[in-house]
Amino acid sequence: MKKFLLASVFALNACGTIFKGTTQEIVFDSSVSNTKIYIDGIEVCTTPCKAFVDRSSDAIQVVGKKKGYENKVITLRSTINRTSYWNLIGIYSWSTDAITGGVWEYKNNHVYLQMEPKGMNASEQQIFDKLSEAKHFALFNFDNLRLEAAKGMFGEYTNALSELSAIENKKLQQIVSNSDSEIELANALGN
């Protein structure tokens, strides 16, 4: 029994590093395709795209740049990788994950940038802000919207998004049902 426990302890050594790795894949998309994505000042890809980011305790700054649009800046903050909690059994496990960065992960695996055209007047800005709010709501409530659409009901999420997007419930449910991801839904709301 002691050998089994000892083997288990070594098997769980550095769980965050073993199971999640030292880098994290992040998917980037934007309201305007071909937006250049910069992480901490270095260009990494053009939307829609994926990039591998070194895991770290430090926040990273993501900037989207596209000619004719304002630069969009967001900050991704890191949290403790839940897989690393298995390391509570040994200091060596924690130290391995801390050194490799495996103890950390960024909250978002998918980043959507709502690019703002330069030079909008007050009326255009108001419409843009309303659409941005609708897209933000859709991104964070996608699962609930899908559930309501699957049940064919106009629940609180569908009603809220309908009000934000000015799209009637029935058409909105069709859009939600035809969207395979949060990003697809957000892009569909702008069309």
PDB file of C-alpha atoms in Angstrom:
ATOM      1  CA  MET A   1       0.000   0.000   0.000  1.00  0.00           C
ATOM      2  CA  LYS A   2       2.853   2.388   0.868  1.00  0.00           C
ATOM      3  CA  LYS A   3       4.451   1.777  -2.539  1.00  0.00           C
ATOM      4  CA  PHE A   4       1.145   2.554  -4.238  1.00  0.00           C
ATOM      5  CA  LEU A   5       0.804   5.840  -2.328  1.00  0.00           C
ATOM      6  CA  LEU A   6       4.393   6.776  -3.073  1.00  0.00           C
ATOM      7  CA  ALA A   7       3.905   5.989  -6.766  1.00  0.00           C
ATOM      8  CA  SER A   8       0.740   8.116  -6.763  1.00  0.00           C
ATOM      9  CA  VAL A   9       2.604  11.059  -5.264  1.00  0.00           C
ATOM     10  CA  PHE A  10       5.272  10.895  -7.983  1.00  0.00           C
ATOM     11  CA  ALA A  11       2.636  10.413 -10.688  1.00  0.00           C
ATOM     12  CA  LEU A  12       0.950  13.646  -9.635  1.00  0.00           C
ATOM     13  CA  ASN A  13       4.231  15.586  -9.554  1.00  0.00           C
ATOM     14  CA  ALA A  14       3.811  18.875 -11.426  1.00  0.00           C
ATOM     15  CA  CYS A  15       0.240  18.222 -12.557  1.00  0.00           C
ATOM     16  CA  GLY A  16      -0.187  21.676 -14.097  1.00  0.00           C
ATOM     17  CA  THR A  17       2.881  21.232 -16.287  1.00  0.00           C
ATOM     18  CA  ILE A  18       2.105  17.626 -17.224  1.00  0.00           C
ATOM     19  CA  PHE A  19      -1.597  18.030 -17.995  1.00  0.00           C
ATOM     20  CA  LYS A  20      -1.759  21.619 -19.274  1.00  0.00           C
ATOM     21  CA  GLY A  21       1.781  22.309 -20.515  1.00  0.00           C
ATOM     22  CA  THR A  22       3.808  25.494 -20.223  1.00  0.00           C
ATOM     23  CA  THR A  23       1.968  27.306 -23.013  1.00  0.00           C
ATOM     24  CA  GLN A  24      -1.709  28.036 -23.565  1.00  0.00           C
ATOM     25  CA  GLU A  25      -3.487  28.177 -26.907  1.00  0.00           C
ATOM     26  CA  ILE A  26      -5.673  31.268 -27.256  1.00  0.00           C
ATOM     27  CA  VAL A  27      -8.071  31.823 -30.153  1.00  0.00           C
ATOM     28  CA  PHE A  28      -8.450  35.404 -31.387  1.00  0.00           C
ATOM     29  CA  ASP A  29     -11.261  36.782 -33.509  1.00  0.00           C
ATOM     30  CA  SER A  30     -12.602  40.230 -34.207  1.00  0.00           C
ATOM     31  CA  SER A  31     -15.575  42.042 -35.663  1.00  0.00           C
ATOM     32  CA  VAL A  32     -13.340  42.920 -38.626  1.00  0.00           C
ATOM     33  CA  SER A  33     -11.330  40.101 -40.174  1.00  0.00           C
ATOM     34  CA  ASN A  34      -7.603  40.516 -40.796  1.00  0.00           C
ATOM     35  CA  THR A  35      -7.079  42.474 -37.580  1.00  0.00           C
ATOM     36  CA  LYS A  36      -3.447  42.170 -36.484  1.00  0.00           C
ATOM     37  CA  ILE A  37      -3.026  40.818 -32.957  1.00  0.00           C
ATOM     38  CA  TYR A  38      -0.123  41.970 -30.807  1.00  0.00           C
ATOM     39  CA  ILE A  39       0.746  40.457 -27.436  1.00  0.00           C
ATOM     40  CA  ASP A  40       2.944  42.648 -25.268  1.00  0.00           C
ATOM     41  CA  GLY A  41       3.985  44.599 -28.370  1.00  0.00           C
ATOM     42  CA  ILE A  42       4.853  41.600 -30.575  1.00  0.00           C
ATOM     43  CA  GLU A  43       2.678  40.721 -33.569  1.00  0.00           C
ATOM     44  CA  VAL A  44       1.521  37.101 -33.178  1.00  0.00           C
ATOM     45  CA  CYS A  45      -1.235  36.560 -35.780  1.00  0.00           C
ATOM     46  CA  THR A  46      -4.041  38.023 -37.910  1.00  0.00           C
ATOM     47  CA  THR A  47      -7.686  37.284 -37.097  1.00  0.00           C
ATOM     48  CA  PRO A  48      -9.227  34.808 -37.070  1.00  0.00           C
ATOM     49  CA  CYS A  49      -6.240  32.989 -35.595  1.00  0.00           C
ATOM     50  CA  LYS A  50      -4.659  31.051 -32.760  1.00  0.00           C
ATOM     51  CA  ALA A  51      -1.506  31.804 -30.811  1.00  0.00           C
ATOM     52  CA  PHE A  52       0.421  29.961 -28.119  1.00  0.00           C
ATOM     53  CA  VAL A  53       1.214  32.094 -25.089  1.00  0.00           C
ATOM     54  CA  ASP A  54       3.702  31.186 -22.357  1.00  0.00           C
ATOM     55  CA  ARG A  55       1.902  30.596 -19.064  1.00  0.00           C
ATOM     56  CA  SER A  56       2.900  33.167 -16.466  1.00  0.00           C
ATOM     57  CA  SER A  57       1.643  34.924 -13.357  1.00  0.00           C
ATOM     58  CA  ASP A  58       1.886  38.201 -15.279  1.00  0.00           C
ATOM     59  CA  ALA A  59      -1.038  39.706 -17.143  1.00  0.00           C
ATOM     60  CA  ILE A  60      -0.579  40.147 -20.883  1.00  0.00           C
ATOM     61  CA  GLN A  61      -1.694  43.052 -23.015  1.00  0.00           C
ATOM     62  CA  VAL A  62      -3.484  42.183 -26.259  1.00  0.00           C
ATOM     63  CA  VAL A  63      -3.823  44.883 -28.915  1.00  0.00           C
ATOM     64  CA  GLY A  64      -5.865  44.588 -32.101  1.00  0.00           C
ATOM     65  CA  LYS A  65      -4.814  46.887 -34.955  1.00  0.00           C
ATOM     66  CA  LYS A  66      -6.513  47.482 -38.294  1.00  0.00           C
ATOM     67  CA  LYS A  67      -6.251  50.441 -40.661  1.00  0.00           C
ATOM     68  CA  GLY A  68      -9.313  52.698 -40.323  1.00  0.00           C
ATOM     69  CA  TYR A  69     -10.116  51.426 -36.819  1.00  0.00           C
ATOM     70  CA  GLU A  70      -9.170  52.473 -33.311  1.00  0.00           C
ATOM     71  CA  ASN A  71      -6.649  50.177 -31.617  1.00  0.00           C
ATOM     72  CA  LYS A  72      -8.489  47.794 -29.292  1.00  0.00           C
ATOM     73  CA  VAL A  73      -6.583  47.037 -26.082  1.00  0.00           C
ATOM     74  CA  ILE A  74      -7.516  44.347 -23.569  1.00  0.00           C
ATOM     75  CA  THR A  75      -5.653  42.758 -20.686  1.00  0.00           C
ATOM     76  CA  LEU A  76      -5.679  39.008 -20.044  1.00  0.00           C
ATOM     77  CA  ARG A  77      -5.073  38.160 -16.418  1.00  0.00           C
ATOM     78  CA  SER A  78      -3.752  34.847 -15.210  1.00  0.00           C
ATOM     79  CA  THR A  79      -5.200  32.688 -12.455  1.00  0.00           C
ATOM     80  CA  ILE A  80      -3.984  29.567 -10.741  1.00  0.00           C
ATOM     81  CA  ASN A  81      -4.394  26.512 -12.958  1.00  0.00           C
ATOM     82  CA  ARG A  82      -6.898  24.310 -11.103  1.00  0.00           C
ATOM     83  CA  THR A  83      -4.984  21.194 -12.136  1.00  0.00           C
ATOM     84  CA  SER A  84      -2.101  22.451  -9.993  1.00  0.00           C
ATOM     85  CA  TYR A  85      -4.170  22.055  -6.823  1.00  0.00           C
ATOM     86  CA  TRP A  86      -3.249  18.377  -6.974  1.00  0.00           C
ATOM     87  CA  ASN A  87       0.255  19.565  -6.139  1.00  0.00           C
ATOM     88  CA  LEU A  88      -0.715  20.395  -2.566  1.00  0.00           C
ATOM     89  CA  ILE A  89       0.767  17.037  -1.602  1.00  0.00           C
ATOM     90  CA  GLY A  90       4.339  18.075  -2.285  1.00  0.00           C
ATOM     91  CA  ILE A  91       6.541  21.159  -2.405  1.00  0.00           C
ATOM     92  CA  TYR A  92       8.514  19.724  -5.333  1.00  0.00           C
ATOM     93  CA  SER A  93       5.362  19.555  -7.430  1.00  0.00           C
ATOM     94  CA  TRP A  94       4.533  23.200  -6.753  1.00  0.00           C
ATOM     95  CA  SER A  95       8.067  24.327  -7.417  1.00  0.00           C
ATOM     96  CA  THR A  96       8.187  22.473 -10.754  1.00  0.00           C
ATOM     97  CA  ASP A  97       4.916  24.058 -11.879  1.00  0.00           C
ATOM     98  CA  ALA A  98       6.022  27.486 -10.625  1.00  0.00           C
ATOM     99  CA  ILE A  99       9.321  27.324 -12.517  1.00  0.00           C
ATOM    100  CA  THR A 100       7.744  26.111 -15.776  1.00  0.00           C
ATOM    101  CA  GLY A 101       4.679  28.386 -15.522  1.00  0.00           C
ATOM    102  CA  GLY A 102       2.360  25.369 -15.408  1.00  0.00           C
ATOM    103  CA  VAL A 103       0.748  26.657 -12.216  1.00  0.00           C
ATOM    104  CA  TRP A 104      -0.831  29.554 -14.183  1.00  0.00           C
ATOM    105  CA  GLU A 105      -3.473  29.857 -16.895  1.00  0.00           C
ATOM    106  CA  TYR A 106      -5.168  32.781 -18.595  1.00  0.00           C
ATOM    107  CA  LYS A 107      -8.889  33.085 -17.912  1.00  0.00           C
ATOM    108  CA  ASN A 108      -9.918  33.348 -21.542  1.00  0.00           C
ATOM    109  CA  ASN A 109      -9.094  30.776 -24.218  1.00  0.00           C
ATOM    110  CA  HIS A 110     -11.138  32.774 -26.744  1.00  0.00           C
ATOM    111  CA  VAL A 111     -10.698  36.508 -27.224  1.00  0.00           C
ATOM    112  CA  TYR A 112     -13.090  38.563 -29.346  1.00  0.00           C
ATOM    113  CA  LEU A 113     -12.205  42.153 -30.252  1.00  0.00           C
ATOM    114  CA  GLN A 114     -14.990  44.543 -31.209  1.00  0.00           C
ATOM    115  CA  MET A 115     -13.114  46.950 -33.465  1.00  0.00           C
ATOM    116  CA  GLU A 116     -14.354  50.542 -33.481  1.00  0.00           C
ATOM    117  CA  PRO A 117     -14.220  52.523 -36.730  1.00  0.00           C
ATOM    118  CA  LYS A 118     -12.334  55.825 -36.521  1.00  0.00           C
ATOM    119  CA  GLY A 119     -14.199  59.112 -36.838  1.00  0.00           C
ATOM    120  CA  MET A 120     -17.733  58.061 -35.883  1.00  0.00           C
ATOM    121  CA  ASN A 121     -20.273  60.793 -35.154  1.00  0.00           C
ATOM    122  CA  ALA A 122     -22.431  60.704 -31.986  1.00  0.00           C
ATOM    123  CA  SER A 123     -25.279  58.801 -33.656  1.00  0.00           C
ATOM    124  CA  GLU A 124     -22.951  56.187 -35.143  1.00  0.00           C
ATOM    125  CA  GLN A 125     -21.169  55.854 -31.778  1.00  0.00           C
ATOM    126  CA  GLN A 126     -24.488  55.180 -30.037  1.00  0.00           C
ATOM    127  CA  ILE A 127     -25.394  52.434 -32.545  1.00  0.00           C
ATOM    128  CA  PHE A 128     -21.906  50.942 -32.255  1.00  0.00           C
ATOM    129  CA  ASP A 129     -22.068  50.920 -28.451  1.00  0.00           C
ATOM    130  CA  LYS A 130     -25.481  49.200 -28.479  1.00  0.00           C
ATOM    131  CA  LEU A 131     -24.233  46.527 -30.905  1.00  0.00           C
ATOM    132  CA  SER A 132     -21.080  46.031 -28.808  1.00  0.00           C
ATOM    133  CA  GLU A 133     -23.226  45.507 -25.722  1.00  0.00           C
ATOM    134  CA  ALA A 134     -25.357  42.915 -27.570  1.00  0.00           C
ATOM    135  CA  LYS A 135     -22.257  41.061 -28.795  1.00  0.00           C
ATOM    136  CA  HIS A 136     -20.719  41.100 -25.316  1.00  0.00           C
ATOM    137  CA  PHE A 137     -23.946  39.675 -23.850  1.00  0.00           C
ATOM    138  CA  ALA A 138     -24.049  36.947 -26.531  1.00  0.00           C
ATOM    139  CA  LEU A 139     -20.415  35.967 -25.911  1.00  0.00           C
ATOM    140  CA  PHE A 140     -20.907  35.518 -22.178  1.00  0.00           C
ATOM    141  CA  ASN A 141     -24.361  33.923 -22.299  1.00  0.00           C
ATOM    142  CA  PHE A 142     -24.005  31.674 -25.340  1.00  0.00           C
ATOM    143  CA  ASP A 143     -24.772  28.398 -23.520  1.00  0.00           C
ATOM    144  CA  ASN A 144     -27.973  29.789 -21.985  1.00  0.00           C
ATOM    145  CA  LEU A 145     -29.064  31.256 -25.326  1.00  0.00           C
ATOM    146  CA  ARG A 146     -28.455  27.892 -27.042  1.00  0.00           C
ATOM    147  CA  LEU A 147     -30.448  26.102 -24.358  1.00  0.00           C
ATOM    148  CA  GLU A 148     -33.422  28.433 -24.756  1.00  0.00           C
ATOM    149  CA  ALA A 149     -33.261  28.128 -28.554  1.00  0.00           C
ATOM    150  CA  ALA A 150     -33.130  24.316 -28.334  1.00  0.00           C
ATOM    151  CA  LYS A 151     -36.234  24.345 -26.119  1.00  0.00           C
ATOM    152  CA  GLY A 152     -37.960  26.799 -28.466  1.00  0.00           C
ATOM    153  CA  MET A 153     -38.628  29.197 -25.620  1.00  0.00           C
ATOM    154  CA  PHE A 154     -38.226  32.941 -25.325  1.00  0.00           C
ATOM    155  CA  GLY A 155     -36.615  33.061 -21.886  1.00  0.00           C
ATOM    156  CA  GLU A 156     -34.789  35.816 -20.069  1.00  0.00           C
ATOM    157  CA  TYR A 157     -31.576  35.454 -22.130  1.00  0.00           C
ATOM    158  CA  THR A 158     -33.332  35.509 -25.498  1.00  0.00           C
ATOM    159  CA  ASN A 159     -35.520  38.440 -24.428  1.00  0.00           C
ATOM    160  CA  ALA A 160     -32.517  40.388 -23.128  1.00  0.00           C
ATOM    161  CA  LEU A 161     -30.492  39.813 -26.297  1.00  0.00           C
ATOM    162  CA  SER A 162     -33.514  40.688 -28.435  1.00  0.00           C
ATOM    163  CA  GLU A 163     -33.805  44.002 -26.629  1.00  0.00           C
ATOM    164  CA  LEU A 164     -30.081  44.725 -26.931  1.00  0.00           C
ATOM    165  CA  SER A 165     -29.802  43.761 -30.591  1.00  0.00           C
ATOM    166  CA  ALA A 166     -33.220  44.975 -31.779  1.00  0.00           C
ATOM    167  CA  ILE A 167     -33.733  41.588 -33.454  1.00  0.00           C
ATOM    168  CA  GLU A 168     -37.113  39.959 -32.897  1.00  0.00           C
ATOM    169  CA  ASN A 169     -37.111  36.789 -30.764  1.00  0.00           C
ATOM    170  CA  LYS A 170     -38.012  34.287 -33.468  1.00  0.00           C
ATOM    171  CA  LYS A 171     -35.296  35.477 -35.864  1.00  0.00           C
ATOM    172  CA  LEU A 172     -32.836  35.699 -32.972  1.00  0.00           C
ATOM    173  CA  GLN A 173     -33.474  32.069 -32.006  1.00  0.00           C
ATOM    174  CA  GLN A 174     -32.763  31.052 -35.587  1.00  0.00           C
ATOM    175  CA  ILE A 175     -29.473  32.981 -35.515  1.00  0.00           C
ATOM    176  CA  VAL A 176     -28.526  31.379 -32.180  1.00  0.00           C
ATOM    177  CA  SER A 177     -29.429  27.882 -33.429  1.00  0.00           C
ATOM    178  CA  ASN A 178     -27.308  28.334 -36.559  1.00  0.00           C
ATOM    179  CA  SER A 179     -24.262  29.592 -34.609  1.00  0.00           C
ATOM    180  CA  ASP A 180     -21.735  26.910 -33.664  1.00  0.00           C
ATOM    181  CA  SER A 181     -19.751  29.148 -31.309  1.00  0.00           C
ATOM    182  CA  GLU A 182     -19.924  32.330 -29.282  1.00  0.00           C
ATOM    183  CA  ILE A 183     -17.814  34.141 -31.838  1.00  0.00           C
ATOM    184  CA  GLU A 184     -20.001  33.004 -34.724  1.00  0.00           C
ATOM    185  CA  LEU A 185     -23.051  34.342 -32.864  1.00  0.00           C
ATOM    186  CA  ALA A 186     -21.362  37.664 -32.114  1.00  0.00           C
ATOM    187  CA  ASN A 187     -20.417  38.085 -35.769  1.00  0.00           C
ATOM    188  CA  ALA A 188     -23.945  37.116 -36.888  1.00  0.00           C
ATOM    189  CA  LEU A 189     -25.467  39.845 -34.730  1.00  0.00           C
ATOM    190  CA  GLY A 190     -23.587  42.473 -36.709  1.00  0.00           C
ATOM    191  CA  ASN A 191     -24.989  41.312 -40.062  1.00  0.00           C
TER     192      ASN A 191
END
